Amino acid sequence: MHIGIVTLFPEIAASFGSLGVTGRAVEDGRITLDIENPRSHAGDAHGTVDDRPYGGGPGMVLKVEPMRDAIEALRKRLPDASRTVLMSPQGRPFDQDRARQFAELDGLLLVCGRYEGVDERLLELAIDEEVSVGDFVVSGGELPALLVADAVARLVPGVLGAEKSAEQDSFVEGLLDCPHYTRPEEVSGLKVPPVLLSGDHEKVRRWRLKQALGRTWRRRPELLRSRRLRDEEQSLLDEFIAEAKSLNGRK
Ligand code: SAH
């Protein structure tokens, strides 16, 4: 998969291609990372990419031409069917489903705003859709773009070492992930749940599924409302709820 990023701060975006799981994916050639700086498409010797807002007010606005030209230059290096996505707090909220859809594309071009954002006309000229990473505002689109690029990259086949681990992540099955434990068996008086030491794979599977259901019920009940439970899931969740209630009753 080809991921392009249009940014005034290439150093921030470059960490994606040099560190951790995503760094290895770039090294292996499963992901191609391509960065374009609008500064090199500025129309003047000063490299001006922003200007004061019409109508007055604070802050600066990213000009159309350098942004559009950077996007066009990058698009030429990306597969034809790539999607151009502007990072914006006003965009559609990003989630695991959207990550899965993006992961099926051959190319994804992420455009990072700065300052007050981009000139509105850029949207019409060069952007397919706007994506938000949450109801908060950060200073630039780089961290949001890296969030999206990372969430997408780990769904590309072969990027995660253990192919299975993405399937068990939170949201993939519409549930939060179960709790995880590693050595030692006891730390500061806290023990690992005995079932995980039992070696009984079926018991472990049921325990994990029950915890995932229980956590989702506790922390994100709205996720359960939009998902049909299988018979086994429903009975495990019923058990979890009954146990939680009897624990509460004892307090
Ligand atoms: N004035 C704008 C915010 C500008 S913040 C507004 O209120 O809508 C500067 C840039 O950071 C934005 O152009 C966008 O690219 C990025 N950004 C900030 N918050 C974001 C979020 N929640 N999701 C995605 N991008 C965001």
XYZ file of N, CA and C and ligand atoms in Angstrom:
779
model
N 0.831 -1.199 0.000
C 0.000 0.000 0.000
C 0.870 1.255 0.000
N 0.400 2.248 -0.707
C 1.143 3.496 -0.860
C 0.474 4.577 0.000
N 1.198 5.124 0.968
C 0.641 6.197 1.792
C 1.419 7.476 1.515
N 0.697 8.509 1.127
C 1.326 9.801 0.874
C 0.882 10.793 1.939
N 1.793 11.664 2.351
C 1.426 12.676 3.340
C 1.895 14.044 2.841
N 0.962 14.993 2.792
C 1.310 16.368 2.435
C 1.430 17.146 3.739
N 2.633 17.611 4.042
C 2.852 18.268 5.339
C 3.958 19.301 5.278
N 3.780 20.351 6.083
C 4.827 21.358 6.233
C 5.894 20.890 7.221
N 5.637 19.762 7.890
C 6.583 19.237 8.880
C 6.931 17.781 8.571
N 7.704 17.571 7.511
C 8.023 16.204 7.090
C 8.703 15.389 8.190
N 9.430 16.071 9.102
C 10.150 15.333 10.163
C 9.171 14.554 11.022
N 7.996 15.147 11.285
C 7.020 14.461 12.149
C 6.521 13.216 11.437
N 6.173 13.374 10.167
C 5.609 12.253 9.420
C 6.643 11.152 9.197
N 7.928 11.543 9.106
C 8.962 10.554 8.778
C 9.107 9.482 9.851
N 8.761 9.800 11.117
C 8.909 8.819 12.197
C 8.076 7.561 11.908
N 6.973 7.744 11.200
C 6.112 6.606 10.827
C 6.905 5.559 10.061
N 7.768 6.035 9.189
C 8.495 5.124 8.311
C 9.804 4.628 8.893
N 10.144 5.084 10.108
C 11.449 4.676 10.633
C 11.358 3.903 11.945
N 10.183 3.893 12.603
C 10.099 3.282 13.937
C 9.050 2.191 14.021
N 9.358 1.174 14.812
C 8.364 0.173 15.208
C 7.781 -0.618 14.053
N 6.536 -1.062 14.276
C 5.854 -1.926 13.318
C 5.734 -1.254 11.949
N 5.384 0.038 11.945
C 5.201 0.719 10.668
C 6.558 0.934 9.981
N 7.590 1.185 10.778
C 8.931 1.336 10.213
C 9.365 0.063 9.495
N 9.072 -1.085 10.136
C 9.448 -2.360 9.523
C 8.648 -2.594 8.239
N 7.377 -2.200 8.267
C 6.538 -2.393 7.078
C 7.081 -1.590 5.895
N 7.616 -0.404 6.183
C 8.190 0.422 5.123
C 9.494 -0.218 4.630
N 10.278 -0.691 5.592
C 11.541 -1.351 5.241
C 11.295 -2.585 4.360
N 10.282 -3.383 4.754
C 9.943 -4.606 4.000
C 9.307 -4.311 2.648
N 8.882 -3.055 2.440
C 8.233 -2.701 1.179
C 6.741 -3.010 1.143
N 6.157 -3.410 2.301
C 4.698 -3.634 2.306
C 3.958 -2.313 2.248
N 4.587 -1.287 2.821
C 4.039 0.066 2.787
C 5.080 0.972 2.140
N 4.619 1.830 1.239
C 5.513 2.858 0.700
C 5.057 4.185 1.284
N 5.984 4.905 1.892
C 5.652 6.204 2.474
C 6.275 7.291 1.604
N 5.447 8.264 1.244
C 5.910 9.303 0.337
C 5.428 10.649 0.884
N 6.353 11.560 1.119
C 5.993 12.820 1.766
C 6.247 13.990 0.814
N 5.324 14.928 0.793
C 5.489 16.109 -0.068
C 5.269 17.357 0.780
N 6.194 18.304 0.668
C 6.095 19.534 1.457
C 5.558 20.673 0.586
N 4.425 21.259 0.958
C 3.855 22.364 0.168
C 4.822 23.539 0.040
N 5.762 23.611 0.999
C 6.740 24.698 0.956
C 7.499 24.694 -0.374
N 7.761 23.525 -0.927
C 8.512 23.491 -2.190
C 7.621 23.818 -3.389
N 6.331 24.116 -3.122
C 5.435 24.546 -4.205
C 4.987 25.986 -3.996
N 5.684 26.705 -3.099
C 5.344 28.106 -2.859
C 5.697 28.917 -4.102
N 4.930 29.983 -4.315
C 5.144 30.753 -5.537
C 6.237 31.795 -5.423
N 6.813 31.987 -4.231
C 7.817 33.047 -4.078
C 9.096 32.504 -3.433
N 10.106 33.354 -3.415
C 11.416 32.930 -2.910
C 11.384 32.698 -1.394
N 10.422 33.310 -0.686
C 10.359 33.138 0.771
C 9.697 31.823 1.163
N 9.130 31.129 0.204
C 8.440 29.879 0.521
C 7.129 30.108 1.263
N 6.416 31.163 0.880
C 5.165 31.484 1.586
C 4.069 30.476 1.266
N 3.501 29.881 2.329
C 2.408 28.917 2.128
C 1.123 29.373 2.800
N 1.204 30.435 3.617
C 0.008 30.880 4.338
C -0.184 32.379 4.157
N -1.377 32.826 4.518
C -1.660 34.251 4.374
C -2.765 34.635 5.357
N -2.994 35.959 5.512
C -4.012 36.414 6.473
C -5.414 36.083 5.964
N -6.343 35.832 6.892
C -7.700 35.477 6.463
C -8.464 36.685 5.922
N -9.148 36.510 4.806
C -10.086 37.539 4.348
C -11.132 37.738 5.432
N -11.539 38.994 5.639
C -12.540 39.276 6.661
C -11.920 39.549 8.013
N -10.578 39.385 8.092
C -9.881 39.696 9.332
C -9.937 38.574 10.339
N -9.409 38.857 11.523
C -9.377 37.854 12.587
C -7.995 37.272 12.756
N -7.819 36.482 13.822
C -6.491 35.972 14.168
C -6.072 34.805 13.283
N -4.776 34.500 13.328
C -4.278 33.286 12.672
C -4.056 33.451 11.191
N -3.503 32.410 10.623
C -3.190 32.398 9.198
C -3.903 31.221 8.544
N -4.066 31.345 7.227
C -4.774 30.302 6.476
C -3.823 29.738 5.425
N -3.820 28.426 5.249
C -2.965 27.813 4.215
C -3.535 28.130 2.838
N -2.672 28.645 1.972
C -3.088 29.076 0.635
C -3.428 27.866 -0.244
N -4.327 28.103 -1.193
C -4.741 27.011 -2.083
C -3.588 26.485 -2.935
N -2.858 27.382 -3.629
C -1.952 26.905 -4.682
C -0.853 25.968 -4.207
N -0.094 26.347 -3.141
C 0.956 25.401 -2.727
C 0.399 24.069 -2.232
N -0.759 24.109 -1.578
C -1.369 22.862 -1.089
C -1.826 22.020 -2.281
N -2.546 22.658 -3.204
C -3.049 21.933 -4.377
C -1.893 21.356 -5.198
N -0.847 22.151 -5.394
C 0.271 21.683 -6.227
C 1.024 20.537 -5.555
N 1.142 20.610 -4.217
C 1.802 19.510 -3.497
C 0.967 18.235 -3.624
N -0.350 18.373 -3.492
C -1.239 17.208 -3.613
C -1.131 16.618 -5.018
N -1.152 17.488 -6.019
C -1.086 16.996 -7.412
C 0.239 16.292 -7.691
N 1.324 16.871 -7.183
C 2.650 16.257 -7.403
C 2.689 14.870 -6.772
N 2.141 14.768 -5.562
C 2.156 13.481 -4.852
C 1.227 12.478 -5.511
N 0.072 12.959 -5.967
C -0.899 12.051 -6.614
C -0.298 11.376 -7.828
N 0.564 12.099 -8.521
C 1.200 11.522 -9.721
C 2.053 10.319 -9.362
N 2.550 10.275 -8.124
C 3.405 9.156 -7.705
C 2.607 8.046 -7.024
N 1.328 8.304 -6.762
C 0.471 7.315 -6.098
C -0.392 6.599 -7.130
N -0.917 5.396 -6.782
C -1.808 4.697 -7.712
C -3.009 5.578 -8.073
N -3.563 5.368 -9.272
C -4.642 6.219 -9.781
C -5.849 6.284 -8.857
N -6.202 5.146 -8.258
C -7.429 5.106 -7.465
C -7.237 5.575 -6.018
N -6.124 6.251 -5.734
C -5.878 6.702 -4.353
C -6.930 7.696 -3.905
N -7.149 7.744 -2.584
C -8.107 8.688 -2.021
C -7.362 9.813 -1.326
N -7.822 11.043 -1.530
C -7.177 12.195 -0.900
C -8.017 12.661 0.277
N -7.429 12.598 1.462
C -8.171 12.823 2.703
C -7.553 13.997 3.463
N -8.373 14.982 3.771
C -7.894 16.115 4.570
C -8.147 15.834 6.045
N -7.111 15.976 6.864
C -7.282 15.844 8.300
C -7.962 17.110 8.801
N -9.075 16.952 9.514
C -9.826 18.124 9.958
C -10.752 17.765 11.109
N -10.794 18.622 12.160
C -11.715 18.323 13.265
C -13.175 18.371 12.803
N -13.409 18.905 11.594
C -14.783 18.986 11.088
C -15.153 17.777 10.228
N -14.193 16.841 10.086
C -14.436 15.693 9.221
C -15.249 14.603 9.882
N -15.451 13.525 9.106
C -16.179 12.383 9.632
C -15.299 11.664 10.666
N -15.865 11.323 11.819
C -15.046 10.680 12.851
C -14.419 9.375 12.344
N -13.130 9.238 12.550
C -12.396 8.060 12.096
C -12.635 6.901 13.060
N -12.790 5.693 12.550
C -12.932 4.524 13.420
C -12.369 3.280 12.723
N -12.459 2.145 13.404
C -11.851 0.910 12.897
C -12.458 0.492 11.553
N -13.764 0.736 11.388
C -14.414 0.393 10.118
C -13.802 1.174 8.963
N -13.623 2.461 9.225
C -13.032 3.317 8.181
C -11.591 2.876 7.915
N -10.866 2.503 8.966
C -9.487 2.026 8.796
C -9.497 0.812 7.873
N -10.458 -0.086 8.093
C -10.534 -1.297 7.279
C -10.807 -0.939 5.808
N -11.706 0.034 5.595
C -12.001 0.433 4.216
C -10.776 1.065 3.553
N -10.089 1.940 4.295
C -8.887 2.566 3.734
C -7.831 1.512 3.408
N -7.743 0.469 4.257
C -6.696 -0.544 4.076
C -6.891 -1.328 2.778
N -8.110 -1.279 2.226
C -8.348 -1.987 0.969
C -7.910 -1.169 -0.258
N -7.625 0.105 -0.035
C -7.194 0.949 -1.154
C -5.731 0.662 -1.491
N -5.351 0.973 -2.745
C -3.938 0.846 -3.108
C -3.149 2.069 -2.642
N -3.844 3.192 -2.528
C -3.144 4.412 -2.151
C -4.017 5.336 -1.318
N -3.387 5.993 -0.345
C -4.098 6.915 0.539
C -3.230 8.152 0.685
N -3.814 9.309 0.392
C -3.050 10.547 0.465
C -3.632 11.395 1.600
N -2.837 11.633 2.631
C -3.311 12.350 3.814
C -2.778 13.774 3.792
N -3.676 14.737 3.921
C -3.284 16.141 3.824
C -3.389 16.785 5.211
N -2.274 17.387 5.656
C -2.227 17.967 6.998
C -2.412 19.471 6.949
N -3.390 19.972 7.690
C -3.555 21.410 7.834
C -2.658 21.929 8.950
N -2.556 23.229 9.040
C -1.845 23.926 10.122
C -2.552 25.254 10.348
N -2.158 25.973 11.364
C -2.711 27.311 11.658
C -4.224 27.248 11.793
N -4.956 28.137 11.104
C -6.431 28.088 11.198
C -7.006 27.003 10.302
N -6.169 26.409 9.486
C -6.645 25.393 8.551
C -6.374 25.820 7.121
N -7.040 25.142 6.176
C -6.786 25.408 4.755
C -7.860 26.322 4.180
N -7.520 27.030 3.124
C -8.505 27.806 2.353
C -9.609 26.844 1.911
N -10.855 27.214 2.171
C -12.000 26.333 1.928
C -12.048 25.812 0.491
N -11.531 26.582 -0.455
C -11.616 26.178 -1.866
C -10.759 24.964 -2.192
N -9.766 24.686 -1.312
C -8.940 23.499 -1.536
C -9.814 22.238 -1.511
N -10.851 22.272 -0.669
C -11.725 21.102 -0.520
C -12.343 20.720 -1.841
N -12.836 21.733 -2.537
C -13.489 21.475 -3.814
C -12.485 21.041 -4.878
N -11.287 21.623 -4.807
C -10.317 21.396 -5.879
C -9.545 20.090 -5.749
N -9.310 19.654 -4.511
C -8.337 18.550 -4.399
C -8.635 17.498 -3.335
N -9.736 17.633 -2.604
C -9.957 16.726 -1.462
C -11.187 15.843 -1.707
N -11.036 14.525 -1.448
C -12.182 13.613 -1.592
C -13.044 13.579 -0.336
N -12.394 13.634 0.825
C -13.173 13.614 2.063
C -12.345 14.166 3.211
N -13.053 14.566 4.287
C -12.380 15.059 5.491
C -12.565 14.050 6.605
N -11.489 13.828 7.379
C -11.544 12.863 8.470
C -11.058 13.521 9.761
N -11.795 13.272 10.846
C -11.410 13.780 12.160
C -10.993 12.622 13.052
N -10.012 12.870 13.921
C -9.603 11.811 14.851
C -10.228 12.000 16.229
N -11.138 12.944 16.367
C -11.808 13.095 17.656
C -12.273 14.517 17.864
N -13.155 14.693 18.842
C -13.713 16.012 19.099
C -12.796 16.850 19.972
N -11.635 17.159 19.437
C -10.676 18.044 20.078
C -9.827 18.626 18.955
N -9.107 19.707 19.292
C -8.319 20.355 18.238
C -6.837 20.285 18.592
N -6.012 19.809 17.669
C -4.563 19.870 17.839
C -3.998 20.868 16.833
N -2.707 21.178 16.956
C -2.162 22.295 16.171
C -1.919 21.988 14.716
N -1.890 20.703 14.371
C -1.614 20.387 12.973
C -2.145 19.019 12.632
N -2.262 18.748 11.336
C -2.812 17.473 10.891
C -1.828 16.314 10.947
N -0.566 16.571 11.368
C 0.444 15.505 11.308
C 0.136 14.347 12.259
N -0.133 14.656 13.531
C -0.427 13.561 14.460
C -1.713 12.841 14.054
N -2.788 13.567 13.722
C -3.971 12.862 13.201
C -3.644 11.990 11.980
N -2.846 12.487 11.057
C -2.519 11.697 9.852
C -1.739 10.441 10.238
N -0.839 10.568 11.224
C -0.076 9.395 11.651
C -0.977 8.379 12.339
N -1.967 8.863 13.090
C -2.939 7.943 13.701
C -3.643 7.128 12.626
N -4.125 7.830 11.616
C -4.849 7.158 10.539
C -3.911 6.204 9.791
N -2.716 6.695 9.458
C -1.773 5.864 8.691
C -1.413 4.608 9.473
N -1.225 4.740 10.775
C -0.854 3.590 11.605
C -2.011 2.599 11.690
N -3.220 3.119 11.949
C -4.386 2.227 12.070
C -4.609 1.458 10.767
N -4.355 2.114 9.641
C -4.541 1.479 8.337
C -3.408 0.490 8.067
N -2.180 0.925 8.335
C -1.013 0.091 8.002
C -1.062 -1.246 8.722
N -1.501 -1.256 9.994
C -1.471 -2.536 10.729
C -2.525 -3.513 10.242
N -3.420 -3.049 9.352
C -4.401 -3.951 8.749
C -3.931 -4.491 7.404
N -2.840 -3.925 6.896
C -2.305 -4.429 5.623
C -1.653 -5.792 5.891
N -2.026 -6.822 5.102
C -1.522 -8.170 5.367
C 0.002 -8.210 5.502
N 0.453 -8.899 6.549
C 1.886 -9.090 6.739
C 2.561 -8.012 7.562
N 1.856 -6.897 7.838
C 2.509 -5.803 8.559
C 2.705 -6.161 10.037
N 1.689 -6.749 10.651
C 1.850 -7.191 12.036
C 2.548 -8.529 12.033
N 3.535 -8.704 12.915
C 4.263 -9.966 12.996
C 3.312 -11.139 13.140
N 2.568 -11.175 14.247
C 1.597 -12.249 14.458
C 0.311 -11.842 13.768
N 0.051 -12.500 12.628
C -1.082 -12.133 11.776
C -2.384 -12.040 12.565
N -2.491 -12.876 13.611
C -3.727 -12.953 14.371
C -3.982 -11.716 15.207
N -2.932 -11.032 15.630
C -3.156 -10.066 16.696
C -4.092 -8.930 16.293
N -4.144 -8.574 15.009
C -5.074 -7.517 14.606
C -6.518 -7.985 14.715
N -6.727 -9.313 14.532
C -8.097 -9.821 14.585
C -8.672 -9.746 15.986
N -7.791 -9.747 16.996
C -8.275 -9.755 18.376
C -8.314 -8.369 18.992
N -7.858 -7.369 18.265
C -7.830 -6.027 18.822
C -9.224 -5.510 19.145
N -9.253 -4.462 19.986
C -10.506 -3.772 20.264
C -11.148 -3.310 18.962
N -12.469 -3.335 18.915
C -13.306 -2.828 17.813
C -13.369 -3.743 16.601
N -12.362 -4.619 16.437
C -12.346 -5.433 15.234
C -13.587 -6.315 15.180
N -13.938 -6.911 16.349
C -15.142 -7.728 16.412
C -16.293 -6.927 16.993
N -16.166 -5.611 17.019
C -17.213 -4.784 17.614
C -17.184 -4.796 19.126
N -16.103 -5.334 19.702
C -15.961 -5.394 21.167
C -14.623 -4.795 21.567
N -14.502 -4.411 22.854
C -13.182 -4.058 23.364
C -12.373 -5.338 23.555
N -11.071 -5.187 23.588
C -10.172 -6.341 23.767
C -10.282 -6.847 25.212
N -9.897 -8.097 25.440
C -9.854 -8.657 26.801
C -8.587 -8.164 27.500
N -8.511 -8.293 28.844
C -7.265 -7.907 29.535
C -6.120 -8.873 29.216
N -4.910 -8.367 29.251
C -3.717 -9.182 28.956
C -2.791 -9.227 30.165
N -2.087 -10.328 30.333
C -1.122 -10.503 31.430
C 0.141 -11.148 30.889
N 1.299 -10.807 31.502
C 2.530 -11.521 31.186
C 3.296 -11.769 32.477
N 4.473 -12.397 32.405
C 5.193 -12.750 33.614
C 5.620 -11.527 34.410
N 5.727 -11.588 35.743
C 5.590 -12.783 36.587
C 4.131 -13.120 36.928
N 3.931 -14.318 37.491
C 2.578 -14.742 37.858
C 1.989 -13.895 38.970
N 2.869 -13.329 39.812
C 2.378 -12.473 40.895
C 3.274 -11.252 40.995
N 2.645 -10.072 41.107
C 3.441 -8.860 41.271
C 2.730 -7.941 42.262
N 3.467 -7.495 43.302
C 2.890 -6.675 44.374
C 1.591 -7.280 44.902
N 1.568 -8.583 45.074
C 0.396 -9.263 45.630
C -0.712 -9.509 44.617
N -0.545 -9.065 43.391
C -1.589 -9.239 42.366
C -1.275 -10.453 41.501
N -2.280 -11.348 41.403
C -2.055 -12.599 40.678
C -2.695 -12.572 39.301
N -2.147 -13.366 38.421
C -2.747 -13.580 37.099
C -3.984 -14.463 37.287
N -5.113 -14.175 36.611
C -6.292 -15.045 36.719
C -5.899 -16.506 36.433
N -6.229 -17.438 37.372
C -5.748 -18.822 37.269
C -6.087 -19.498 35.945
N -7.230 -19.179 35.344
C -7.612 -19.853 34.102
C -6.545 -19.683 33.017
N -5.842 -18.547 33.048
C -4.832 -18.292 32.012
C -3.606 -19.181 32.190
N -3.475 -19.787 33.395
C -2.337 -20.683 33.645
C -2.749 -22.139 33.490
N -4.037 -22.377 33.182
C -4.574 -23.740 33.202
C -4.125 -24.578 32.014
N -3.743 -23.921 30.930
C -3.365 -24.669 29.730
C -4.563 -25.214 28.968
N -5.772 -24.928 29.438
C -6.999 -25.403 28.785
C -7.452 -24.333 27.782
N -7.144 -24.579 26.493
C -7.355 -23.531 25.477
C -8.806 -23.113 25.359
N -9.710 -24.064 25.478
C -11.125 -23.753 25.340
C -11.600 -22.867 26.506
N -11.129 -23.215 27.710
C -11.482 -22.390 28.880
C -10.927 -20.975 28.733
N -9.695 -20.894 28.247
C -9.057 -19.581 28.072
C -9.840 -18.758 27.050
N -10.226 -19.431 25.948
C -10.984 -18.725 24.908
C -12.289 -18.167 25.479
N -13.012 -18.987 26.230
C -14.293 -18.545 26.803
C -14.093 -17.414 27.817
N -13.038 -17.524 28.618
C -12.762 -16.483 29.620
C -12.469 -15.145 28.916
N -11.654 -15.217 27.873
C -11.291 -13.984 27.152
C -12.512 -13.346 26.507
N -13.325 -14.187 25.883
C -14.521 -13.662 25.230
C -15.455 -13.034 26.268
N -15.585 -13.705 27.407
C -16.454 -13.186 28.475
C -15.934 -11.837 28.993
N -14.606 -11.736 29.188
C -14.033 -10.472 29.657
C -14.227 -9.371 28.620
N -14.038 -9.718 27.352
C -14.199 -8.714 26.287
C -15.646 -8.211 26.276
N -16.590 -9.142 26.397
C -18.005 -8.760 26.421
C -18.306 -7.912 27.656
N -17.784 -8.350 28.808
C -18.044 -7.649 30.067
C -17.477 -6.239 30.060
N -16.260 -6.121 29.564
C -15.646 -4.790 29.494
C -16.429 -3.866 28.592
N -16.846 -4.414 27.454
C -17.576 -3.582 26.497
C -18.892 -3.142 27.131
N -19.563 -4.063 27.826
C -20.827 -3.759 28.512
C -20.633 -2.654 29.548
N -19.507 -2.728 30.297
C -19.228 -1.741 31.344
C -18.830 -0.387 30.780
N -17.879 -0.436 29.819
C -17.227 0.816 29.412
C -17.854 1.453 28.187
N -18.335 0.613 27.263
C -18.849 1.144 25.995
C -20.142 0.428 25.597
N -21.181 0.550 26.456
C -22.418 -0.206 26.187
C -23.013 0.074 24.804
N -22.752 1.253 24.267
C -23.340 1.572 22.952
C -22.786 0.654 21.852
N -21.570 0.121 22.059
C -21.020 -0.800 21.059
C -21.839 -2.092 21.012
N -22.343 -2.510 22.171
C -23.134 -3.754 22.203
C -24.498 -3.563 21.550
N -25.019 -2.351 21.669
C -26.341 -2.105 21.072
C -26.314 -2.213 19.553
N -25.143 -1.942 18.958
C -25.103 -1.992 17.495
C -24.534 -3.331 17.002
N -24.550 -4.334 17.855
C -23.973 -5.624 17.464
C -24.878 -6.744 17.965
N -25.153 -7.703 17.109
C -25.929 -8.895 17.504
C -25.018 -9.857 18.236
N -25.466 -10.358 19.370
C -24.649 -11.333 20.095
C -25.040 -12.744 19.673
N -24.033 -13.599 19.481
C -24.317 -15.018 19.257
C -24.779 -15.624 20.577
N -25.374 -16.838 20.523
C -25.905 -17.466 21.743
C -24.836 -17.583 22.823
N -23.656 -18.082 22.415
C -22.591 -18.253 23.398
C -22.206 -16.910 24.018
N -22.130 -15.874 23.176
C -21.747 -14.552 23.687
C -22.777 -14.047 24.684
N -24.064 -14.219 24.323
C -25.117 -13.735 25.211
C -25.037 -14.438 26.568
N -24.803 -15.751 26.567
C -24.793 -16.428 27.864
C -23.538 -16.060 28.659
N -22.402 -15.840 27.977
C -21.203 -15.402 28.702
C -21.404 -14.011 29.292
N -22.056 -13.142 28.529
C -22.305 -11.792 29.042
C -23.272 -11.850 30.226
N -24.316 -12.695 30.113
C -25.259 -12.845 31.230
C -24.525 -13.296 32.498
N -23.604 -14.274 32.316
C -22.791 -14.730 33.460
C -21.994 -13.575 34.059
N -21.348 -12.806 33.169
C -20.511 -11.691 33.636
C -21.351 -10.700 34.445
N -22.539 -10.388 33.911
C -23.393 -9.393 34.571
C -23.877 -9.939 35.922
N -24.276 -11.212 35.936
C -24.743 -11.815 37.197
C -23.622 -11.790 38.240
N -22.398 -12.123 37.814
C -21.273 -12.117 38.755
C -20.978 -10.698 39.245
N -21.047 -9.731 38.335
C -20.780 -8.347 38.712
C -21.816 -7.885 39.734
N -23.078 -8.283 39.520
C -24.151 -7.857 40.441
C -23.973 -8.503 41.801
N -23.594 -9.799 41.816
C -23.468 -10.457 43.118
C -22.250 -9.897 43.869
N -21.199 -9.514 43.130
C -20.053 -8.867 43.784
C -20.456 -7.542 44.408
N -21.250 -6.776 43.667
C -21.727 -5.484 44.168
C -22.579 -5.663 45.418
N -23.444 -6.701 45.384
C -24.331 -6.977 46.499
C -23.560 -7.282 47.775
N -22.380 -7.923 47.588
C -21.586 -8.307 48.760
C -20.870 -7.138 49.402
N -20.682 -6.061 48.667
C -19.902 -4.918 49.186
C -20.656 -4.165 50.264
N -9.693 26.231 12.840
C -9.814 24.819 12.625
C -8.765 24.019 13.389
C -7.396 24.201 12.885
S -6.242 23.186 13.724
C -11.174 24.369 13.083
O -11.605 24.811 14.146
O -11.813 23.528 12.425
C -4.997 22.987 12.483
C -5.026 21.709 11.709
O -4.858 20.608 12.573
C -6.306 21.416 10.942
O -6.300 22.047 9.690
C -6.258 19.899 10.809
O -5.485 19.504 9.698
C -5.536 19.483 12.078
N -6.455 18.982 13.122
C -6.720 19.572 14.309
N -7.578 18.845 15.044
C -7.867 17.738 14.321
C -8.702 16.608 14.529
N -9.429 16.454 15.629
N -8.761 15.670 13.553
C -8.045 15.807 12.415
N -7.244 16.871 12.153
C -7.146 17.834 13.088
